[in-house]
Coordinates of C-alpha atoms (C1' of nucleotides) in Angstrom, one line a residue:
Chain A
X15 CA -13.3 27.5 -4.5
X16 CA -14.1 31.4 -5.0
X17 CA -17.6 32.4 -4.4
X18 CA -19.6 32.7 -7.5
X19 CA -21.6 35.6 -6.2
X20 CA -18.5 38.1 -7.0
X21 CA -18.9 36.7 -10.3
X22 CA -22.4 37.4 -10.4
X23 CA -22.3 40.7 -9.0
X24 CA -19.3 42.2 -10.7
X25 CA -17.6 40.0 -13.7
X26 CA -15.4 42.5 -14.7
X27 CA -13.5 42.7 -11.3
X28 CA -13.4 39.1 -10.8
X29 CA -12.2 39.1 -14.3
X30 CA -9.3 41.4 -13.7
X31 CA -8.5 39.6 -9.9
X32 CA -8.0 36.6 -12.0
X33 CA -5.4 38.4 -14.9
X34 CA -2.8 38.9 -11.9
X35 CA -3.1 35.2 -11.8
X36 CA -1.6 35.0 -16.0
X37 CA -5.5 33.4 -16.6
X38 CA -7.8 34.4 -19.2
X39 CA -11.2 34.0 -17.8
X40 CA -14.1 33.4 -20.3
X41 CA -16.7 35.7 -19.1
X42 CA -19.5 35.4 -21.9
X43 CA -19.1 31.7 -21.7
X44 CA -19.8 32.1 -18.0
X45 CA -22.7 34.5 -18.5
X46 CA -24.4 32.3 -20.9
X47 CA -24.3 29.4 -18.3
X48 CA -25.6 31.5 -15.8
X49 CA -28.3 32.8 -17.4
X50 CA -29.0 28.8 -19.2
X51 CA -28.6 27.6 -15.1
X52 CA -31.1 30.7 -14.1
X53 CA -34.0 29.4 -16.7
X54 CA -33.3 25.7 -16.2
X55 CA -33.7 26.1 -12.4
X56 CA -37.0 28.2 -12.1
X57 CA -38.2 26.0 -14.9
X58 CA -37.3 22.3 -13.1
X59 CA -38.4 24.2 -9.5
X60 CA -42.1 25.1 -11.3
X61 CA -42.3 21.9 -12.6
X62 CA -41.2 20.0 -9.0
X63 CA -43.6 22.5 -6.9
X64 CA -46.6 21.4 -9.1
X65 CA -45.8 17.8 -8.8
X66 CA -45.5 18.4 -5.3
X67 CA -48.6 20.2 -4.9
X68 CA -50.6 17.3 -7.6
X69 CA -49.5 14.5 -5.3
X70 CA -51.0 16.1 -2.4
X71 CA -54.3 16.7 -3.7
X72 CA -54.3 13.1 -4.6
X73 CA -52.8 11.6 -1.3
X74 CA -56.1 14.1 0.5
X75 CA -58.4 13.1 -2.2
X76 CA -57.5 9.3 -1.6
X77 CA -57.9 9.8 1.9
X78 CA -61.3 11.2 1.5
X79 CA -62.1 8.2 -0.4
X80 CA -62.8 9.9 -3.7
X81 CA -61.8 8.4 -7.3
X82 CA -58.6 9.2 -8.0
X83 CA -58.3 8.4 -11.8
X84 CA -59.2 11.4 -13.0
X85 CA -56.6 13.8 -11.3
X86 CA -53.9 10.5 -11.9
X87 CA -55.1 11.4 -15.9
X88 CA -54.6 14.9 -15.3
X89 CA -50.4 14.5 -14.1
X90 CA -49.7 12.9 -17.5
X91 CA -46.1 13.2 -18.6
X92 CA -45.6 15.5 -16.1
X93 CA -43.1 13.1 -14.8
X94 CA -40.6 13.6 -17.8
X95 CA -40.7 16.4 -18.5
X96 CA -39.5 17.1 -14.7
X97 CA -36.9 14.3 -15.2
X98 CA -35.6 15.8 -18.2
X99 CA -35.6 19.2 -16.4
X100 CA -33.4 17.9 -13.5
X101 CA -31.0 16.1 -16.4
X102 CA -30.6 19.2 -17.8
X103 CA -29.9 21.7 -15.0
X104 CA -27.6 18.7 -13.4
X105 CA -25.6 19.2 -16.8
X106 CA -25.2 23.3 -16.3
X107 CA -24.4 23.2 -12.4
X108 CA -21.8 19.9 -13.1
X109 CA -20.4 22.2 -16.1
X110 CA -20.3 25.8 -13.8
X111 CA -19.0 23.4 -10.8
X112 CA -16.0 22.4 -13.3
X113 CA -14.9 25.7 -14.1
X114 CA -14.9 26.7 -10.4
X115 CA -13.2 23.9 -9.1
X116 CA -10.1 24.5 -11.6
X117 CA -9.9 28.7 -10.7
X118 CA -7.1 29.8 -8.4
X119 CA -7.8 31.6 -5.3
X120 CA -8.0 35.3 -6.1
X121 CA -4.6 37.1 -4.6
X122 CA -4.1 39.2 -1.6
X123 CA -3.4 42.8 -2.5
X124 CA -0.4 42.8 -0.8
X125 CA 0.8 40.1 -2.8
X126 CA 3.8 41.9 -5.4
X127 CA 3.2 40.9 -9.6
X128 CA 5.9 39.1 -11.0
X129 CA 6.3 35.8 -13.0
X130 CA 8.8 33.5 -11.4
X131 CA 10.2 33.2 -8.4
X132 CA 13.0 35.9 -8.9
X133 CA 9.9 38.2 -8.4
X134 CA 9.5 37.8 -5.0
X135 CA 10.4 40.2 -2.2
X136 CA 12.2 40.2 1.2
X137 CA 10.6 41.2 4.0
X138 CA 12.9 40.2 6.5
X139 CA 16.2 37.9 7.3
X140 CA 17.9 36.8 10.4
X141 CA 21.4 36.0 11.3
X142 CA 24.1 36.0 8.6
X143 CA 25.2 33.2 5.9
X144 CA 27.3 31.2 8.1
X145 CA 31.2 31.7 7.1
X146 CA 33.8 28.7 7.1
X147 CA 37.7 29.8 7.0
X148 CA 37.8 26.2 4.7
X149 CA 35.4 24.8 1.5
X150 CA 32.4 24.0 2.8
X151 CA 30.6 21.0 1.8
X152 CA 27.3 19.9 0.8
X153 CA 25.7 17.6 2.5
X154 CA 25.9 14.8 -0.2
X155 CA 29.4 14.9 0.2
X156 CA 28.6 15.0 4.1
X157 CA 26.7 12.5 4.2
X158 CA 28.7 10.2 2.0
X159 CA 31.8 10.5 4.4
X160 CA 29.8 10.0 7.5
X161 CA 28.6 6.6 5.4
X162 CA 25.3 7.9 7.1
X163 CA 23.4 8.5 4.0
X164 CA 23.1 6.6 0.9
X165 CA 21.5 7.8 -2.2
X166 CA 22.4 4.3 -4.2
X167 CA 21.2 2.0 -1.9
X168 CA 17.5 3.6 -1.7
X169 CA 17.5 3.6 -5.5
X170 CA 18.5 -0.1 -5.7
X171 CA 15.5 -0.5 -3.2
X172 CA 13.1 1.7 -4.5
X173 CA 14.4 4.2 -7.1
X174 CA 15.4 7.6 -7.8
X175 CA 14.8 10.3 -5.5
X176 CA 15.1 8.8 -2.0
X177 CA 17.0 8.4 0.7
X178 CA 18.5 6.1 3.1
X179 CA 20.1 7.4 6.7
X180 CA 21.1 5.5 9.2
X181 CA 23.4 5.6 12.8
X182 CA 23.4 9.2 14.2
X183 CA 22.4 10.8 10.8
X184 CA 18.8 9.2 11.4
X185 CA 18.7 9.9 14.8
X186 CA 19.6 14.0 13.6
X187 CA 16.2 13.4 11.6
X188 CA 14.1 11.9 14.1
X189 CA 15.8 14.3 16.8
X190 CA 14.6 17.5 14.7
X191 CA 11.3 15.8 14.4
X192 CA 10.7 15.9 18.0
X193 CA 12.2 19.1 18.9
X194 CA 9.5 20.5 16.3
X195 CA 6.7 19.1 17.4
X196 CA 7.6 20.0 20.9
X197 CA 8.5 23.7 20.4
X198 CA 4.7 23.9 18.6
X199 CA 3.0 21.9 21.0
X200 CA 4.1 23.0 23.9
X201 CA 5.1 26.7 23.3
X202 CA 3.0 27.7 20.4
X203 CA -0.3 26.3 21.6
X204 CA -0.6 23.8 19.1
X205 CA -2.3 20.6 19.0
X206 CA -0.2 17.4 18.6
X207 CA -2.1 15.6 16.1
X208 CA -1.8 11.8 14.4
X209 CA -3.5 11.6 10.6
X210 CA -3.9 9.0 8.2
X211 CA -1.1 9.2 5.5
X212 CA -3.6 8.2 2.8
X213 CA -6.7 10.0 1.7
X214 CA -10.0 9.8 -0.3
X215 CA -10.3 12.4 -3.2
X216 CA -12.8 14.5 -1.4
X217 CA -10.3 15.1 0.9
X218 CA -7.8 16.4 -2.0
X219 CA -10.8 18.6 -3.1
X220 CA -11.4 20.2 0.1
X221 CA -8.0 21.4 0.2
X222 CA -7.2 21.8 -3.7
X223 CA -5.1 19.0 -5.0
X224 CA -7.8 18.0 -7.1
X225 CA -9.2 17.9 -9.8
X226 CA -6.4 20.2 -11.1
X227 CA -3.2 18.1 -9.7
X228 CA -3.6 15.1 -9.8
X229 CA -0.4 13.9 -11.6
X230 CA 1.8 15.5 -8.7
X231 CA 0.1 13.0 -6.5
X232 CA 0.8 9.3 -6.0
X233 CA -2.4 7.0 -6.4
X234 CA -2.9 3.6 -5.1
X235 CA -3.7 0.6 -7.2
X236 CA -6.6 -0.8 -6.4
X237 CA -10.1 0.0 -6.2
X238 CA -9.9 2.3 -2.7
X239 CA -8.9 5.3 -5.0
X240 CA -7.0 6.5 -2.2
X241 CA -3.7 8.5 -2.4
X242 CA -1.0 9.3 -0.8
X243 CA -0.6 12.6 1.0
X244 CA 1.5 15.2 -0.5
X245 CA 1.7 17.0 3.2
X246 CA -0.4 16.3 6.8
X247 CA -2.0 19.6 5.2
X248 CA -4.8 17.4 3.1
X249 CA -5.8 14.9 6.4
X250 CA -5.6 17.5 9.1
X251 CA -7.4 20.5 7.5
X252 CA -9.9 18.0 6.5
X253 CA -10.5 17.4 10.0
X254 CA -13.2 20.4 9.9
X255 CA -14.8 19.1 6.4
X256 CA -18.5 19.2 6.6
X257 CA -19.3 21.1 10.1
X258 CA -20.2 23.9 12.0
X259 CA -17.7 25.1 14.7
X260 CA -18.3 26.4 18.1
X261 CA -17.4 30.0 18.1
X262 CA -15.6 29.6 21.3
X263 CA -13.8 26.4 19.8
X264 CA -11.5 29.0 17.4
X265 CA -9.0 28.9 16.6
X266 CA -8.2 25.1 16.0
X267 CA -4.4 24.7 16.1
X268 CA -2.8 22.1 14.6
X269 CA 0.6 20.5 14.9
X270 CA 1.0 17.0 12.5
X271 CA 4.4 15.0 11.6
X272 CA 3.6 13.3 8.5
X273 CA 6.0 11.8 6.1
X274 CA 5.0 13.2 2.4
X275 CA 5.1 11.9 -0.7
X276 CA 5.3 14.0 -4.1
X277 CA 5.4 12.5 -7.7
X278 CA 7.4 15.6 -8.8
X279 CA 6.2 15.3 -11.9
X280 CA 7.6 18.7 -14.1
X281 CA 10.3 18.9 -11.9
X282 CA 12.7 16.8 -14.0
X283 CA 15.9 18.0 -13.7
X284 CA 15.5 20.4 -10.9
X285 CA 17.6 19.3 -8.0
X286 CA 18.0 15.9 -9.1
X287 CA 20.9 15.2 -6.7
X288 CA 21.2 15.0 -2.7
X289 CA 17.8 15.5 -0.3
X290 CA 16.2 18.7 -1.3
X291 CA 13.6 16.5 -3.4
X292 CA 12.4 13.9 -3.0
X293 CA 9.2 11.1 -3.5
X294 CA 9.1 10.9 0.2
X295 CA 10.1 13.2 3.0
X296 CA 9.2 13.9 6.7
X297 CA 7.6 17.4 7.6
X298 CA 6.0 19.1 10.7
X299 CA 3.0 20.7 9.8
X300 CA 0.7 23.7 11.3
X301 CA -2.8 24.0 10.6
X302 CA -5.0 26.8 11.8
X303 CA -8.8 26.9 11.5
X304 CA -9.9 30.7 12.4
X305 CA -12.6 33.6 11.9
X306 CA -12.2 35.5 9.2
X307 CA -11.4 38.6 10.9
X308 CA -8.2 36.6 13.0
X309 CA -6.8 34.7 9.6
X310 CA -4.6 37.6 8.7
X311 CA -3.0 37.4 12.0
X312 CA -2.8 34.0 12.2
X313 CA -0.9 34.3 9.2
X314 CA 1.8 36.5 10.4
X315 CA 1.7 33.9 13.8
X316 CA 1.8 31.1 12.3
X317 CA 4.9 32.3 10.2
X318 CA 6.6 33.5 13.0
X319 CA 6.3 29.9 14.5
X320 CA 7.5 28.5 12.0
X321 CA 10.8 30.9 12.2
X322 CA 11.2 30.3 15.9
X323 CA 12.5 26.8 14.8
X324 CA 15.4 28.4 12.7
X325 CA 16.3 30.7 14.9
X326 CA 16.3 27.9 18.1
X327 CA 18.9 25.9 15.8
X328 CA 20.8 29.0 15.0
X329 CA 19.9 28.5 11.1
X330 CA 20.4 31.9 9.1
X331 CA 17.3 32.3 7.0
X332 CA 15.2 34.9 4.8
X333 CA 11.4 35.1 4.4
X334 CA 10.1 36.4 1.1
X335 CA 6.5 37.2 0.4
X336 CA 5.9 35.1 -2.7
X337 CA 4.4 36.9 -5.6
X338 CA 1.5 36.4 -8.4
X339 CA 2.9 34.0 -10.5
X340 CA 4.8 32.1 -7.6
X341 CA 1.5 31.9 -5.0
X342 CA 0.1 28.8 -4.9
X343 CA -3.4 27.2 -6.6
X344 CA -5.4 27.5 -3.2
X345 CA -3.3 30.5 -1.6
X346 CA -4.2 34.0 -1.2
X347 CA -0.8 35.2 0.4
X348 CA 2.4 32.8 0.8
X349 CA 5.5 33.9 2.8
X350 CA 8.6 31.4 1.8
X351 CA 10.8 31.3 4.5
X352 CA 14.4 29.9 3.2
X353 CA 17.5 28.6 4.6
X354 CA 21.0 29.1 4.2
X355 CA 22.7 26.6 2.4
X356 CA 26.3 26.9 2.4
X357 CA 26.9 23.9 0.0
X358 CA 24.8 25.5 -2.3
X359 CA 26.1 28.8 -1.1
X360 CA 22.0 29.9 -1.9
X361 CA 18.6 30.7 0.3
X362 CA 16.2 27.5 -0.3
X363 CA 12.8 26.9 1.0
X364 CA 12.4 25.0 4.0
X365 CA 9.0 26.2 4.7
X366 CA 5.7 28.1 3.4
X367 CA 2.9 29.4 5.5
X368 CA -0.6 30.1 3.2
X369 CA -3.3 32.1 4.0
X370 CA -6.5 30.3 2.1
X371 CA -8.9 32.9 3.3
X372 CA -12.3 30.6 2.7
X373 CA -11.0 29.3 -0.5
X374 CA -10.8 26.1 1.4
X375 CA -13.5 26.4 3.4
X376 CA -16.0 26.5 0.8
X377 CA -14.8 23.3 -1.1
X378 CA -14.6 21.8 2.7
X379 CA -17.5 23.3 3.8
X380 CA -16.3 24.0 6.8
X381 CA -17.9 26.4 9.0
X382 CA -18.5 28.1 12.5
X383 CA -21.3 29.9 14.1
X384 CA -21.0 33.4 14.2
X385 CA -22.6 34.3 17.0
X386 CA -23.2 38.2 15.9
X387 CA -25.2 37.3 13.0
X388 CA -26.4 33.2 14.2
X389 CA -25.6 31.9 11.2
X390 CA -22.9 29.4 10.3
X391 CA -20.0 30.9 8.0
X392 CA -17.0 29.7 6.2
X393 CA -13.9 29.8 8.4
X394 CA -10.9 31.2 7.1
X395 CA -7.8 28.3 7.2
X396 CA -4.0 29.4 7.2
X397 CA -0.9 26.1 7.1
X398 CA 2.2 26.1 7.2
X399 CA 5.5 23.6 7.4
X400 CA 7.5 24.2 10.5
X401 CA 9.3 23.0 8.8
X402 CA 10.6 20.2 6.4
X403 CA 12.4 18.2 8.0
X404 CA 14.5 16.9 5.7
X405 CA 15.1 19.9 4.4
X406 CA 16.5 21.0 8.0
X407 CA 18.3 18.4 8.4
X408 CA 20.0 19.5 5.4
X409 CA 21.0 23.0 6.6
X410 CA 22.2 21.8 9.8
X411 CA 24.5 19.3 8.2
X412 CA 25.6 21.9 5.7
X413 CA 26.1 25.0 8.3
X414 CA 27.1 22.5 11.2
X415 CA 30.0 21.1 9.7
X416 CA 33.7 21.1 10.7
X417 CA 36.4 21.2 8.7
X418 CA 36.9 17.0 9.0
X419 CA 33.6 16.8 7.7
X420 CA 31.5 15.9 10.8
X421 CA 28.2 17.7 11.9
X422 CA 28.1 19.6 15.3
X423 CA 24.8 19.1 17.3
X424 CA 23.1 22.3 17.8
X425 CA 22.5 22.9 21.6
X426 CA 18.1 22.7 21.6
X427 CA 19.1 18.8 19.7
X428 CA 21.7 17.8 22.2
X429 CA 18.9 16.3 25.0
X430 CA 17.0 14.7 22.1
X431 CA 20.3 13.2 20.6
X432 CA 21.4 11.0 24.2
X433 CA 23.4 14.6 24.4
X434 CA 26.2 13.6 21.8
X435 CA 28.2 16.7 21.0
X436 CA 29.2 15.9 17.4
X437 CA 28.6 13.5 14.5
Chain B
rG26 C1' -12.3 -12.9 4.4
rG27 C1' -17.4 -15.2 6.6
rA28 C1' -22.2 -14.1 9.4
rG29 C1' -25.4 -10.5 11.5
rA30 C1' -27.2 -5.5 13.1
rG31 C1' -27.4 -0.5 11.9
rG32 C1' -26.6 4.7 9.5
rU33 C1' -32.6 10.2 10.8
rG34 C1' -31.7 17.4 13.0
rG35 C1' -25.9 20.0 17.8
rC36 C1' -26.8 15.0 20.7
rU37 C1' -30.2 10.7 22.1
rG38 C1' -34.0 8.7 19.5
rA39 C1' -39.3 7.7 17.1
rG40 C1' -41.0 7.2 12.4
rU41 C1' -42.7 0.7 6.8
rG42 C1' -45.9 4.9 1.0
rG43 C1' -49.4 10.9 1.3
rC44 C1' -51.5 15.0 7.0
rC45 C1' -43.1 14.1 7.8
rG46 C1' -38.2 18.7 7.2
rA47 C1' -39.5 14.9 10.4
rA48 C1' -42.5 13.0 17.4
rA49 C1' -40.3 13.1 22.1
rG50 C1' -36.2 14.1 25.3
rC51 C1' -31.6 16.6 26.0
rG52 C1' -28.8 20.8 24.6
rG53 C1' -28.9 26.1 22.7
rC54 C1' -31.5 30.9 22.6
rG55 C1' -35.4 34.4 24.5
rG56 C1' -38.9 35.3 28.4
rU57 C1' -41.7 34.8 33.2
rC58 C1' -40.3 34.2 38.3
rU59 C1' -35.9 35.7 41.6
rU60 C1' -31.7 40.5 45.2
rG61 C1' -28.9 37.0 41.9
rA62 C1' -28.6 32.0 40.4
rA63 C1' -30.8 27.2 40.2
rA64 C1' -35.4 24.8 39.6
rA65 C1' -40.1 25.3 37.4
rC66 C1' -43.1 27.2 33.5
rC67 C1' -43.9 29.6 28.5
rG68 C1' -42.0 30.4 23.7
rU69 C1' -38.3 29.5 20.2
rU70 C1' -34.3 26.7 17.8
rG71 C1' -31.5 22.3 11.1
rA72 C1' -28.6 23.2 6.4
rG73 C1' -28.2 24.8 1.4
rG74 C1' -30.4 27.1 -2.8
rG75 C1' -34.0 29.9 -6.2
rU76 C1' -37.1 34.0 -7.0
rU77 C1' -37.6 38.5 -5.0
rU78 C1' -36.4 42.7 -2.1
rG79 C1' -43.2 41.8 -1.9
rU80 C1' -39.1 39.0 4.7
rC81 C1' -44.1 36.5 1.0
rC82 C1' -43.4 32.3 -1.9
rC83 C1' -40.9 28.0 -3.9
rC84 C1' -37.1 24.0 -4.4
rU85 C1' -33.5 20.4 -2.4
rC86 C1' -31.5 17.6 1.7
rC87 C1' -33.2 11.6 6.6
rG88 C1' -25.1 7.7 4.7
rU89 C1' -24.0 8.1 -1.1
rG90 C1' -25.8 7.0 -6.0
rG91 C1' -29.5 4.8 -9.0
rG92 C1' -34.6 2.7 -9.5
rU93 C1' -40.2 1.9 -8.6
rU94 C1' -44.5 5.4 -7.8
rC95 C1' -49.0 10.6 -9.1
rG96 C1' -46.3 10.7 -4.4
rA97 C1' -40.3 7.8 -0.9
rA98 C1' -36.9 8.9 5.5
rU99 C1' -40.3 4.6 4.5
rC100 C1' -40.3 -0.2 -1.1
rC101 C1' -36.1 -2.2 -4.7
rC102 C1' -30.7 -2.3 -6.4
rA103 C1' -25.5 -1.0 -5.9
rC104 C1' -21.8 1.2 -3.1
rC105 C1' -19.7 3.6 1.4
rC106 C1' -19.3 3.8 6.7
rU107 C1' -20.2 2.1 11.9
rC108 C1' -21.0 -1.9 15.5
rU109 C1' -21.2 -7.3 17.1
rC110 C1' -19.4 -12.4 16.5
rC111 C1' -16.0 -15.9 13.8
rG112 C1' -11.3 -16.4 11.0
rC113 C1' -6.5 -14.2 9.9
rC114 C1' -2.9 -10.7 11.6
rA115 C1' 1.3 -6.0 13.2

RNA sequence: GGAGAGGUGGCUGAGUGGCCGAAAGCGGCGGUCUUGAAAACCGUUGAGGGUUUGUCCCCUCCGUGGGUUCGAAUCCCACCCUCUCCGCCA
């Protein structure tokens, strides 16, 4: 949630921050509930101080053992007119909360303008698109011939867009799985953490699901109102919703595996054959919970984490910096990283590493103690995938492949895969 | 699913209608003492918001949401969560 106080103090900016984001901000309409919240508020405060201070004189006159009928006279309808104040001013802050809770996170000033995602930039790229001296494949095709993958038989079971693997395919999956979490956890300081794969809807406020997303998610029937998660983002940054961190507790690094599950609702159409999207998919997630003055270099970290994977399975791959109209609800700054698919012959994403700055924060309230000033603050929260898995598994099917159609084991996968050279 | 107990400040824990934003202890911070540290002693120490810029005043918060009352941490209702026992069960 953006702090209201740049919209107090200078409309016009926070007007203009939000144009780079294609939105139309109604300034008057704010100003008039401002100034309606400013005069309910002083008004229902008045009226609750003199209630206050009425009750008091009667509790001390009671206790003196004077009559107290007269001054019980003198409250009169004090009562409703106070309960009609707090009504009203509950109305204002629920209708200035709504507005808030449905604005984007103002944009970094290094993110580039543009529309779609043909707007954003490069900023770097490592190895070249692998070459093949025969056709490639894709890894539908792959996966078909290895009989290792079945697209039919999970839409007999469930429906469209998911997946069956089994034999050594699976294993690849579960193999890649590990390796992530080990590379984070071990090398890149990162907690291993286990999360609940369905949340409350405070949780999917904290990190900004909801209110405005909800038909992206999937909801369970029922009267728990929980939902799936869309990524181990929602439970794990949640972690730090509601308190007041340590100073020398920061940064909080996070590594989660989580399975995900995305309604994909809009996306009709788009990719509608093979693995790239799907209901339900596996991902490694990173989380960091830092001071504001770390968050942009936990940014540029966390991406390069994220990278070290690719460049341990010897994946060629580009990171763009996403621009205005690309970045994300809750973002600030999104690098992309993509991967080289030879089937499709194109860069996709396999990963993206936000920077929140306290958008997060605030909805999450989730703070630490600064210890120059004493006081808690919001922190500053940065995530990332590293990576998708499915998505990797993917790319190494696609720029693993031999000309017979079977998938070489990159080397850091071999000990996790019983040391097999080949599928 | 059934029966019972309980949710209070960073933690432990008192508080059954007014003097309670809340005892006490621990922890934290500052100080005295000390060559230094510990101990001891003294002081201090919740969060959010409004008004204002007069650092004076005011408001809200004792699981959440309603209600009763001039007045609620305290009484009533609903819900959530935790714990114990029984049942069922990976």
């Amino acid at each position: 949630m953006l702090d209201i106080n740049l919209f107090r103090a200078d409309l016009d900016a926070a007007t203009e921050q939000l144009k780079r984001r294609g939105i139309n901000f109604d300034g008057e309409h704010f100003s008039e509930l401002e100034s309606q919240r400013k005069t309910i508020q002083v008004r229902t405060q008045a009226l609750q101080a003199e209630r206050n201070s009425r009750s008091k004189g009667i509790g001390q006159a009671k206790a003196k053992g004077e009559d107290i009928a007269p001054l019980l006279a003198e409250v009169g309808n004090l009562g409703e007119q106070l309960k009609a104040a707090e009504e009203e001013l509950q109305g204002v802050q629920a209708e200035l909360s709504a507005i808030f809770m449905e604005l984007p996170n103002f944009l970094h000033e290094a993110v580039p303008e543009g529309k779609s995602e043909d707007d954003n930039v490069e900023i770097r790229s490592w190895g070249k698109p692998t070459t093949f001296d025969f056709d490639p494949r894709d890894h539908i095709e792959l996966g078909a011939q290895l009989e290792q993958m079945d697209f039919d038989i999970a839409s007999k079971i469930t429906g469209s867009r998911f997946v069956t693997l089994s034999g050594p395919l699976a294993r690849l999956q579960r193999a890649l799985t590990q390796f992530m979490l080990d590379l984070h956890s071990e090398e890149h300081g990162y907690r291993e953490t286990y999360v609940p794969f369905m949340v409350n809807s405070e949780s999917l406020k904290g990190t900004g699901q909801l209110p405005k997303f909800e038909d992206d998610l999937f909801k369970l029937s029922g009267d728990s109102g929980y939902y799936l998660i869309p990524t181990a983002e929602v439970p794990v940054t949640n972690i730090v919703r509601d308190t007041i961190i340590d100073a020398n507790k920061l940064p909080l690094k996070f590594v989660a595996h989580t399975p995900c599950f995305r309604s994909e609702a809009g996306s009709y159409g788009k990719d509608v054959r093979g693995m790239v999207r799907q209901h339900q998919f596996e991902k490694v997630e990173l989380v960091q919970i830092v001071r504001p003055d770390e968050a942009e270099e936990a940014h540029e970290s966390l991406t390069n984490n994220a990278e070290m994977v690719l460049q341990k399975l010897g994946l060629p791959y580009r990171a763009v910096v996403l621009c205005a109209g690309d970045t994300g609800f809750s973002a600030t700054k999104t690098y992309d990283i993509e991967v080289w698919l030879p089937g499709q012959q194109k860069f996709r994403e396999i990963s993206s590493c936000s920077h929140f700055g306290n958008f997060q924060a605030r909805r999450l309230k989730a703070r630490w103690r600064n210890p120059e000033t004493g006081k808690p603050e919001l922190v500053h929260t940065v995530n990332g995938s590293g990576l998708a898995v499915g998505r990797t598994l993917i790319a190494v099917m696609e720029n693993y492949q031999t000309e017979e159609g079977r998938i070489r084991i990159p080397d850091v996968l071999k000990p996790y895969m019983g040391n097999r050279e080949i599928i």
